[in-house]
């Protein structure tokens, strides 16, 4: 579904991670681990095509992935239904919002303003938002931030359902979600400054 | 050898440092020469009396104010197309020099305008255009200062420079339309070959203009070298932090 | 794209920020002018057209800084960027939403505020015409400025510094149309020139805005 080989990612012209190779297929979960500031977010954004790789390439069809940063992109002044319908329309999802509402048990909350939801309910809405995009591959940056342990367990269960339904996910996280899957520890890939990034003149360094 | 070789920061720095003393000396000689020649050895004009002599500062600085923006525009284009870092830094370096030239042109214009037109400031198209140019410079510099990452800043300011140039040009003509002016026509009409300034004033003016031009080049080179070194320090810091 | 427009309009209505704030600001500017220059109706009627244009222009600035900032903060912009919408389309829709929620109410309110400033009778129609022709350019230019400053701290102030000089040609021609209308002169070439600036801006600005957004998203 998504593959990358010998990838170098960085920001501001400075390489952060290098020598990354990864492959994610249907039903796979890839957990990206590593200390803060190592470049997990940069890697995810590069995979999502939001920023260019410094070298190497990401091989992914453009309409397979949806990227969620750690903010959940929910408008508090819209109802749950309006939030979901918006994303379904933007992504021209063929099935509308019904499957996502059923999967995440949002039916009783549909007319509630998103700002009035509890943290766990918001997280469910945030995931449902990814589901209504109809994109099979989810890239999630620190989805467990500010969740308590029961919410994390719920998140893990939802993710497992997504994977079982033919989806895939790449997740940057500190926590072990308890789901079978690949783990990519970025620590050994941290750039040593050897790789000269594209367009960056060696004379600066 | 291609001119693009000097887009290498190290080569650029080496060459700049080599020619900078010459440029500074040359600009000092030309500016001082032009000004002394102009101030001391040209007659007072009938109508303008001695006030005419401020022309030797006013016209060259106005010229450089516009050239500063043009240089930013060209450097921005080169950065966007060819991604030479030196070009982006040169555009950044030209802005403060250009803005100072704009202020000098506005100030000397006001000083000249007071005895000539009896007022420090009128909303004449030329004066107004320069004031607007000044505002454009401020916005451009503020955007550079606000963005931490140099490459992002270079990209965004380059686009602002392109868009700003279009609107600056539009403003120029809009202002013409809005108010017909008091200001005399250009002193050096290029197309017609004719002159509105008499020969005695013209020659020292040319010398002063050449001096201001060399001064502009020298200042921009010096600032660009500083920015290159600053950038290099930042990279070294980043590498050390990671090691 | 229609979904995005609908959502932005809905957000503006629910939050109330767009409509209310800009209109209130416009009203306050108009009310303050006589305090500053005196209540003489003949003086007021001479400056009314220009003051109304300036007030509308400043009011347009108010909601610009939230145009992309909110979507940027809560991650919506990232997800939008991976959506099948082109960023150019997103930029155009954002400008349209800004015009509908902020500029259009100002255009509607301007004649009422014109009464406060003793705007001469023939000026009302031309004021509305000039604002209708000019404010879309203000929204499009403002959207560009908002994209430039999207991730920045102190973005609001910087936004004004960048956008206001870009507003100069639009203001000159727009206010000229309104002024000539108010004084009963022939409108002349100012109106076509204003419309030309608006058309050119609307055609080209979304591309510049999208280029800036694409770059800003790289972080």
XYZ file of C-alpha atoms in Angstrom:
667
model
C 0.000 0.000 0.000
C 2.848 2.315 0.928
C 6.505 1.711 0.404
C 9.630 3.776 0.833
C 13.247 2.972 0.397
C 16.407 4.695 1.504
C 14.398 7.714 2.574
C 15.986 10.829 4.044
C 13.656 13.249 5.775
C 14.360 16.550 7.434
C 13.195 20.068 7.907
C 14.776 23.407 7.312
C 17.311 21.825 4.975
C 18.786 19.717 7.784
C 18.376 15.943 7.599
C 16.771 14.384 10.682
C 16.356 10.734 9.714
C 18.139 8.787 7.019
C 18.310 5.296 5.582
C 14.645 4.587 6.234
C 12.998 1.741 4.360
C 9.494 0.644 5.092
C 6.589 -1.212 3.557
C 3.014 -1.206 4.757
C 0.418 -3.533 3.234
C -3.249 -4.181 3.813
C -3.997 -5.000 7.447
C -0.600 -3.787 8.626
C 0.113 -1.517 11.526
C 3.435 0.265 11.670
C 4.323 1.912 14.965
C 6.975 4.605 14.679
C 8.909 4.967 17.930
C 11.652 7.250 19.034
C 12.487 10.095 21.419
C 10.893 13.529 21.145
C 12.368 15.683 18.426
C 13.827 12.732 16.561
C 11.715 13.432 13.505
C 8.665 11.175 13.841
C 6.281 13.953 12.852
C 8.521 14.941 9.951
C 8.577 11.332 8.755
C 4.797 11.057 8.881
C 4.321 14.361 7.083
C 6.792 13.295 4.421
C 4.976 9.991 3.918
C 1.709 11.918 3.628
C 3.228 14.101 0.900
C 2.892 17.284 2.953
C 6.600 17.899 2.631
C 9.171 16.586 0.177
C 11.713 13.926 1.059
C 15.302 15.178 1.048
C 16.219 12.076 -0.895
C 14.678 8.725 -1.703
C 11.059 8.405 -2.610
C 7.727 7.440 -1.146
C 5.689 5.080 -3.274
C 2.004 5.504 -2.557
C -1.085 6.138 -4.633
C -2.296 9.656 -3.854
C -5.820 8.664 -2.878
C -4.981 5.994 -0.324
C -4.018 7.933 2.737
C -5.398 10.368 5.271
C -3.146 12.262 7.658
C -4.170 13.238 11.173
C -1.939 15.465 13.258
C -2.227 15.241 17.031
C -4.928 17.882 17.007
C -8.125 16.156 15.994
C -9.467 18.702 13.508
C -12.924 18.888 15.046
C -14.888 22.112 14.944
C -16.503 22.549 18.361
C -19.301 24.760 17.061
C -20.524 22.147 14.565
C -22.488 19.058 15.510
C -21.000 15.606 15.200
C -23.046 15.001 12.082
C -21.936 18.273 10.458
C -18.309 17.549 11.230
C -18.525 14.119 9.638
C -20.573 15.188 6.626
C -18.044 17.895 5.866
C -15.154 15.452 5.664
C -17.208 12.917 3.754
C -18.088 15.604 1.180
C -14.545 16.922 0.900
C -13.200 13.441 0.237
C -16.206 12.555 -1.941
C -16.663 9.399 0.131
C -19.008 7.005 -1.708
C -20.654 5.529 1.412
C -21.335 8.770 3.262
C -21.055 8.826 7.014
C -23.259 5.832 7.920
C -20.519 3.143 8.197
C -18.318 5.362 10.344
C -21.220 6.307 12.612
C -22.048 2.641 13.103
C -18.438 1.568 13.624
C -17.727 4.190 16.245
C -21.125 4.075 17.925
C -21.779 7.756 17.315
C -25.496 7.436 16.523
C -26.729 8.848 19.887
C -24.279 11.754 19.658
C -24.982 12.860 16.093
C -26.868 16.060 16.929
C -24.578 16.993 19.810
C -22.176 19.926 19.338
C -18.671 18.546 19.054
C -17.478 21.029 21.662
C -19.692 19.332 24.267
C -18.225 15.851 23.815
C -16.034 14.193 26.405
C -12.383 13.574 25.557
C -13.036 9.926 24.699
C -16.027 10.787 22.527
C -13.935 13.392 20.727
C -11.297 10.806 20.037
C -13.947 8.529 18.560
C -15.153 11.369 16.391
C -11.568 12.098 15.372
C -11.153 8.501 14.223
C -14.554 8.464 12.557
C -13.401 11.524 10.660
C -10.529 9.478 9.254
C -12.912 6.666 8.392
C -15.357 8.837 6.441
C -12.529 9.950 4.193
C -12.751 6.430 2.736
C -8.969 6.292 2.656
C -7.629 2.899 3.776
C -4.252 4.068 5.103
C -4.266 6.263 8.196
C -1.202 8.235 9.230
C -1.609 9.289 12.846
C 0.711 11.511 14.818
C 0.634 10.789 18.571
C -3.033 9.781 18.752
C -2.652 8.726 22.397
C -1.645 12.156 23.686
C -3.973 13.308 26.486
C -5.847 9.990 26.607
C -6.227 7.972 29.808
C -5.535 4.242 29.809
C -9.124 3.163 29.155
C -9.340 5.565 26.217
C -6.085 4.169 24.875
C -7.528 0.663 25.085
C -10.628 1.878 23.231
C -8.432 3.481 20.583
C -6.527 0.225 20.179
C -9.763 -1.705 19.742
C -10.986 0.751 17.092
C -7.709 0.576 15.253
C -7.829 -3.197 15.314
C -11.268 -3.089 13.741
C -9.945 -0.769 11.029
C -7.070 -3.133 10.279
C -9.363 -6.148 10.230
C -11.567 -4.320 7.731
C -8.773 -4.094 5.183
C -7.225 -0.855 6.410
C -3.707 -0.041 7.436
C -2.119 2.524 9.721
C 1.169 4.186 10.465
C 1.243 5.605 13.960
C 3.814 7.685 15.773
C 3.383 6.890 19.442
C 5.139 6.543 22.775
C 2.772 3.891 24.073
C 2.503 0.253 23.151
C -1.041 -0.129 21.911
C -0.954 -3.891 22.300
C -1.660 -4.525 18.628
C 0.373 -6.947 16.572
C 2.392 -5.033 14.007
C 5.733 -3.790 12.823
C 7.717 -1.415 14.965
C 10.075 1.116 13.428
C 12.439 2.570 15.991
C 13.869 5.702 14.373
C 16.713 6.097 16.878
C 19.346 4.239 14.800
C 18.295 6.215 11.735
C 18.982 9.626 13.209
C 21.060 11.606 10.740
C 24.703 12.041 11.627
C 25.085 15.035 9.350
C 26.738 12.945 6.662
C 23.907 13.197 4.219
C 23.967 16.419 2.253
C 20.362 17.302 1.634
C 19.095 18.308 -1.757
C 19.833 21.875 -2.731
C 21.848 22.472 0.383
C 25.323 23.600 -0.356
C 28.154 21.890 1.464
C 29.812 25.260 1.936
C 27.273 26.168 4.592
C 28.294 23.236 6.732
C 33.156 29.076 -16.281
C 29.552 29.759 -15.548
C 28.321 32.654 -13.463
C 26.350 30.148 -11.370
C 29.583 28.930 -9.807
C 29.380 31.975 -7.582
C 26.145 30.627 -6.219
C 28.383 28.447 -4.089
C 28.479 30.238 -0.735
C 32.156 29.573 -0.194
C 33.202 30.918 -3.595
C 30.857 33.832 -3.239
C 32.273 34.716 0.169
C 35.861 34.407 -1.005
C 35.324 36.614 -4.049
C 33.252 39.148 -2.110
C 35.870 39.527 0.593
C 38.535 39.953 -2.063
C 36.782 42.758 -3.940
C 35.029 44.440 -1.001
C 37.917 46.766 0.012
C 38.275 47.925 -3.595
C 34.554 48.546 -3.868
C 34.407 50.454 -0.604
C 37.361 52.595 -1.650
C 35.942 53.196 -5.100
C 32.527 54.148 -3.757
C 34.114 56.541 -1.235
C 36.120 58.219 -3.991
C 33.168 58.457 -6.377
C 30.584 59.597 -3.819
C 32.896 62.150 -2.232
C 34.210 63.234 -5.626
C 30.742 63.653 -7.071
C 29.436 65.483 -4.025
C 32.405 67.840 -3.673
C 32.405 68.554 -7.400
C 28.690 69.110 -7.295
C 28.549 71.197 -4.117
C 31.623 73.361 -4.585
C 32.292 73.639 -8.286
C 28.961 74.048 -9.997
C 27.111 77.371 -10.275
C 23.842 78.039 -8.480
C 20.882 77.737 -10.785
C 18.808 80.894 -11.391
C 15.554 79.523 -10.193
C 16.703 76.971 -7.660
C 19.692 78.802 -6.127
C 21.889 76.566 -4.000
C 19.101 74.172 -3.120
C 19.588 72.453 -6.449
C 22.694 70.790 -5.086
C 20.783 68.328 -2.980
C 20.126 66.636 -6.316
C 23.503 64.919 -5.942
C 22.188 62.939 -2.995
C 18.528 62.831 -3.881
C 18.627 61.380 -7.389
C 21.241 58.666 -6.748
C 19.529 57.473 -3.565
C 16.144 57.389 -5.295
C 17.673 55.373 -8.104
C 19.199 52.913 -5.651
C 15.931 52.644 -3.730
C 14.237 51.323 -6.862
C 17.242 49.211 -7.836
C 17.178 47.629 -4.405
C 13.663 46.365 -5.005
C 14.527 45.233 -8.527
C 17.463 43.305 -7.163
C 15.199 41.628 -4.593
C 12.831 40.704 -7.395
C 15.562 39.189 -9.572
C 17.144 37.341 -6.635
C 13.756 36.019 -5.553
C 13.132 34.676 -9.038
C 16.552 33.035 -9.125
C 15.870 31.462 -5.727
C 12.464 30.160 -6.772
C 13.750 28.748 -10.056
C 17.282 27.608 -9.308
C 17.258 27.268 -5.501
C 20.586 28.985 -4.943
C 20.793 29.850 -1.265
C 23.113 32.776 -1.880
C 20.470 34.367 -4.071
C 17.856 34.190 -1.317
C 20.281 35.679 1.181
C 21.268 38.421 -1.283
C 17.612 39.372 -1.652
C 17.374 39.576 2.107
C 20.562 41.635 2.256
C 19.328 44.132 -0.334
C 16.183 45.048 1.602
C 17.659 47.079 4.468
C 20.014 48.877 2.070
C 17.090 49.661 -0.213
C 14.958 50.899 2.643
C 17.696 53.235 3.853
C 18.070 54.599 0.307
C 14.301 55.144 0.211
C 14.426 57.057 3.481
C 17.339 59.173 2.220
C 15.455 59.942 -0.993
C 12.315 60.895 0.942
C 14.247 62.980 3.441
C 16.339 64.887 0.891
C 13.194 65.343 -1.177
C 11.456 66.930 1.801
C 14.424 69.173 2.500
C 14.470 70.242 -1.140
C 10.728 70.588 -1.355
C 10.512 72.991 1.562
C 12.251 75.946 -0.155
C 11.047 74.985 -3.650
C 7.384 74.281 -3.121
C 7.032 75.845 0.303
C 6.094 72.575 1.950
C 7.871 69.579 3.395
C 5.450 67.115 1.934
C 2.847 67.016 -0.803
C 0.898 64.020 -2.008
C 2.611 64.168 -5.349
C 2.661 60.897 -7.333
C 6.421 60.481 -7.145
C 6.635 61.216 -3.446
C 3.656 59.014 -2.737
C 5.097 56.159 -4.771
C 8.260 56.281 -2.731
C 6.309 56.260 0.484
C 4.433 53.191 -0.737
C 7.718 51.571 -1.762
C 8.925 52.208 1.777
C 5.874 50.363 3.163
C 6.493 47.429 0.817
C 10.087 47.210 2.040
C 8.884 47.188 5.658
C 6.426 44.355 5.045
C 9.042 42.307 3.223
C 11.616 42.751 5.980
C 9.083 42.039 8.703
C 8.167 38.746 7.056
C 11.831 37.738 6.842
C 12.271 38.566 10.511
C 9.171 36.660 11.607
C 9.976 33.255 10.098
C 12.607 31.221 11.884
C 13.438 28.630 9.267
C 15.591 30.250 6.584
C 14.330 28.190 3.656
C 10.687 28.718 4.519
C 11.380 32.411 4.970
C 13.187 32.553 1.624
C 10.289 30.866 -0.182
C 7.551 32.942 1.394
C 9.363 36.268 1.061
C 10.176 35.474 -2.570
C 6.513 34.938 -3.357
C 5.645 38.107 -1.434
C 8.275 39.964 -3.461
C 6.762 38.781 -6.753
C 3.215 39.620 -5.730
C 4.376 42.850 -4.105
C 6.162 43.935 -7.294
C 2.962 43.615 -9.284
C 1.042 45.637 -6.723
C 3.845 48.196 -6.370
C 3.696 48.761 -10.118
C -0.092 48.988 -9.998
C 0.182 51.474 -7.129
C 2.611 53.551 -9.164
C 0.082 53.998 -11.954
C -2.878 54.255 -9.589
C -1.140 57.093 -7.780
C -0.454 58.856 -11.088
C -4.105 58.606 -11.900
C -5.081 59.802 -8.441
C -3.108 63.028 -8.352
C -1.194 64.918 -11.009
C 2.072 66.107 -9.592
C 4.314 69.024 -8.814
C 7.507 67.023 -9.089
C 9.584 67.712 -12.183
C 9.994 64.939 -14.717
C 12.818 62.478 -14.572
C 16.337 63.910 -14.529
C 17.785 61.271 -16.802
C 15.343 60.279 -19.523
C 16.886 57.152 -20.955
C 14.682 56.658 -23.975
C 14.803 60.126 -25.491
C 18.496 60.704 -24.910
C 17.665 64.271 -24.037
C 18.375 65.781 -20.676
C 16.403 68.001 -18.389
C 19.501 68.828 -16.391
C 22.210 71.096 -17.805
C 25.661 69.671 -18.533
C 27.395 71.384 -15.631
C 25.105 69.580 -13.218
C 24.879 66.390 -15.187
C 28.497 65.233 -15.021
C 28.940 65.404 -11.247
C 25.509 63.800 -10.963
C 26.679 60.858 -13.040
C 29.744 60.504 -10.827
C 27.606 60.592 -7.690
C 25.219 58.034 -9.162
C 28.090 55.706 -10.008
C 29.352 56.190 -6.454
C 25.996 55.336 -4.923
C 25.756 52.316 -7.165
C 29.141 50.974 -6.089
C 28.261 51.769 -2.481
C 25.031 49.819 -2.866
C 26.871 46.826 -4.317
C 29.467 46.940 -1.550
C 26.846 47.134 1.215
C 24.790 44.312 -0.249
C 27.861 42.103 -0.685
C 28.973 42.731 2.880
C 25.508 41.973 4.234
C 25.189 38.852 2.106
C 28.507 37.541 3.390
C 27.326 38.205 6.946
C 24.091 36.321 6.294
C 26.004 33.404 4.758
C 28.174 33.189 7.848
C 25.145 33.458 10.102
C 23.543 30.606 8.213
C 26.696 28.557 8.484
C 26.843 29.129 12.240
C 23.252 27.959 12.555
C 24.066 24.749 10.673
C 27.127 24.126 12.833
C 25.061 24.697 15.964
C 22.424 22.277 14.759
C 25.062 19.650 14.020
C 26.676 20.091 17.401
C 23.329 19.831 19.157
C 22.658 16.519 17.471
C 26.119 15.064 18.047
C -15.405 22.816 -2.497
C -19.040 23.579 -1.858
C -18.769 21.536 1.335
C -15.862 23.689 2.465
C -17.738 26.883 1.673
C -20.810 25.608 3.509
C -18.745 24.656 6.530
C -16.940 28.003 6.672
C -20.213 29.895 6.420
C -21.742 27.693 9.109
C -18.744 28.269 11.383
C -18.948 32.011 10.848
C -22.648 32.061 11.689
C -22.256 29.864 14.766
C -19.204 31.631 16.161
C -20.576 35.054 15.247
C -17.045 36.422 14.899
C -17.153 37.267 11.195
C -20.352 39.212 10.682
C -20.654 40.973 14.015
C -17.161 42.038 14.785
C -16.263 43.556 11.427
C -19.586 45.401 11.208
C -19.251 46.771 14.729
C -15.715 47.883 13.979
C -16.868 49.613 10.782
C -19.623 51.408 12.713
C -17.214 52.545 15.417
C -14.753 53.940 12.850
C -17.567 55.848 11.164
C -18.836 57.192 14.509
C -15.363 58.281 15.589
C -14.665 60.295 12.423
C -16.963 63.260 13.279
C -15.448 63.351 16.761
C -12.034 63.696 15.179
C -12.774 66.228 12.437
C -15.862 68.031 13.740
C -19.586 67.752 13.032
C -19.763 70.226 10.125
C -22.052 68.479 7.572
C -20.384 70.058 4.537
C -16.958 68.840 5.639
C -18.327 65.400 6.498
C -20.107 65.064 3.163
C -16.855 65.842 1.364
C -14.866 63.120 3.133
C -17.736 60.638 3.570
C -16.987 58.458 0.536
C -13.301 58.104 1.385
C -13.918 57.463 5.072
C -16.500 54.790 4.288
C -14.085 53.056 1.925
C -11.269 53.230 4.442
C -13.495 51.948 7.242
C -14.685 49.026 5.133
C -11.107 48.214 4.150
C -9.896 48.185 7.748
C -12.895 46.129 8.846
C -12.016 43.587 6.147
C -8.660 43.063 7.858
C -10.189 42.033 11.159
C -11.164 38.443 10.534
C -8.305 37.654 8.138
C -5.910 36.288 10.732
C -8.351 33.513 11.656
C -8.953 32.503 8.055
C -6.352 29.741 8.007
C -5.044 29.923 11.575
C -7.931 27.969 13.130
C -7.767 25.205 10.534
C -3.998 25.134 10.942
C -4.107 24.827 14.735
C -6.634 22.008 14.885
C -5.036 20.001 12.075
C -7.891 20.438 9.602
C -5.572 22.082 7.104
C -3.281 19.027 7.028
C -6.180 16.693 6.349
C -7.576 19.131 3.760
C -4.222 19.150 1.995
C -4.383 15.379 1.540
C -7.984 15.641 0.296
C -8.761 15.470 -3.435
C -9.302 19.263 -3.460
C -6.562 21.342 -5.083
C -5.081 23.889 -2.697
C -5.883 26.552 -5.289
C -9.542 25.667 -4.871
C -9.246 25.795 -1.095
C -7.653 29.245 -1.366
C -10.421 30.498 -3.661
C -13.152 29.111 -1.409
C -11.571 30.680 1.663
C -11.491 34.052 -0.104
C -15.112 33.655 -1.152
C -16.138 32.686 2.384
C -14.326 35.722 3.751
C -16.075 37.950 1.243
C -19.508 36.528 2.031
C -19.143 36.635 5.803
C -17.123 39.819 6.262
C -17.149 42.053 3.193
C -20.720 41.597 1.988
C -22.285 42.720 5.306
C -20.048 45.798 5.147
C -21.261 46.589 1.636
C -24.862 46.265 2.772
C -24.298 48.415 5.856
C -22.236 51.108 4.123
C -25.204 53.179 2.819
C -26.713 53.278 6.312
C -23.403 54.513 7.700
C -23.304 56.978 4.792
C -26.286 58.759 6.347
C -24.244 59.295 9.517
C -21.565 61.063 7.475
C -23.986 63.158 5.338
C -22.989 61.356 2.163
C -24.549 63.297 -0.768
C -27.564 61.565 -2.309
C -26.008 60.514 -5.646
C -23.161 58.895 -3.739
C -25.125 56.024 -2.210
C -25.485 54.029 -5.396
C -21.882 54.547 -6.453
C -20.634 53.702 -2.976
C -22.358 50.323 -3.121
C -21.201 49.738 -6.701
C -17.600 50.584 -5.896
C -17.586 48.426 -2.769
C -19.167 45.540 -4.641
C -16.532 45.838 -7.351
C -13.604 46.358 -4.996
C -14.111 44.214 -1.903
C -13.608 40.853 -3.680
C -10.053 41.996 -4.433
C -9.600 42.917 -0.768
C -10.715 39.428 0.268
C -8.458 37.687 -2.255
C -5.399 39.769 -1.314
C -6.179 39.301 2.358
C -6.374 35.532 1.913
C -2.893 35.625 0.430
C -1.635 37.584 3.434
C -3.368 35.176 5.811
C -1.636 32.234 4.128
C 1.757 33.960 4.415
C 1.401 34.400 8.160
C -0.445 31.176 8.962
C 1.927 29.506 11.402
C 3.482 32.606 12.893
C 3.266 34.069 16.332
C 2.290 37.749 16.237
C 0.869 36.922 12.821
C -1.984 39.414 13.129
C 0.135 42.527 13.219
C 2.455 41.279 10.502
C -0.569 40.437 8.384
C -1.718 44.070 8.471
C 1.756 45.319 7.619
C 1.927 43.029 4.590
C -1.632 43.355 3.341
C -2.247 47.094 3.704
C 0.328 48.213 1.095
C -1.160 45.651 -1.292
C -4.553 47.303 -0.783
C -3.338 50.665 -2.134
C -4.440 50.382 -5.799
C -7.828 48.956 -4.896
C -8.414 51.701 -2.352
C -7.376 54.445 -4.758
C -9.716 53.369 -7.538
C -12.542 52.309 -5.238
C -12.575 55.511 -3.242
C -12.227 57.508 -6.473
C -15.388 55.918 -7.879
C -17.284 56.588 -4.657
C -15.989 60.166 -4.390
C -16.781 61.059 -7.990
C -20.202 59.508 -7.560
C -20.835 61.537 -4.415
C -19.737 64.789 -6.053
C -21.895 64.080 -9.079
C -18.934 63.976 -11.467
C -18.567 61.571 -14.362
C -17.138 58.302 -13.044
C -14.632 58.024 -15.856
C -12.096 55.219 -16.133
C -11.850 54.567 -12.379
C -14.631 51.986 -12.326
C -13.290 49.854 -15.195
C -9.820 50.069 -13.668
C -11.189 48.969 -10.292
C -13.038 46.093 -11.908
C -9.879 45.182 -13.820
C -7.830 45.004 -10.627
C -10.507 42.866 -9.006
C -10.704 40.459 -11.950
C -6.932 40.141 -12.196
C -6.610 39.625 -8.455
C -9.354 37.010 -8.361
C -7.802 35.145 -11.281
C -4.213 35.087 -10.020
C -4.263 35.347 -6.233
C -5.527 31.800 -5.514
C -2.424 30.438 -7.221
C -0.097 32.595 -5.139
C -2.061 31.712 -2.006
C -1.873 27.984 -2.786
C 1.881 28.194 -3.415
C 2.319 29.875 -0.051
C 0.068 27.373 1.747
C 1.885 24.419 0.230
C 5.134 25.857 1.505
C 3.772 26.790 4.924
C 2.434 23.264 5.489
C 5.964 21.886 5.234
C 6.512 23.447 8.626
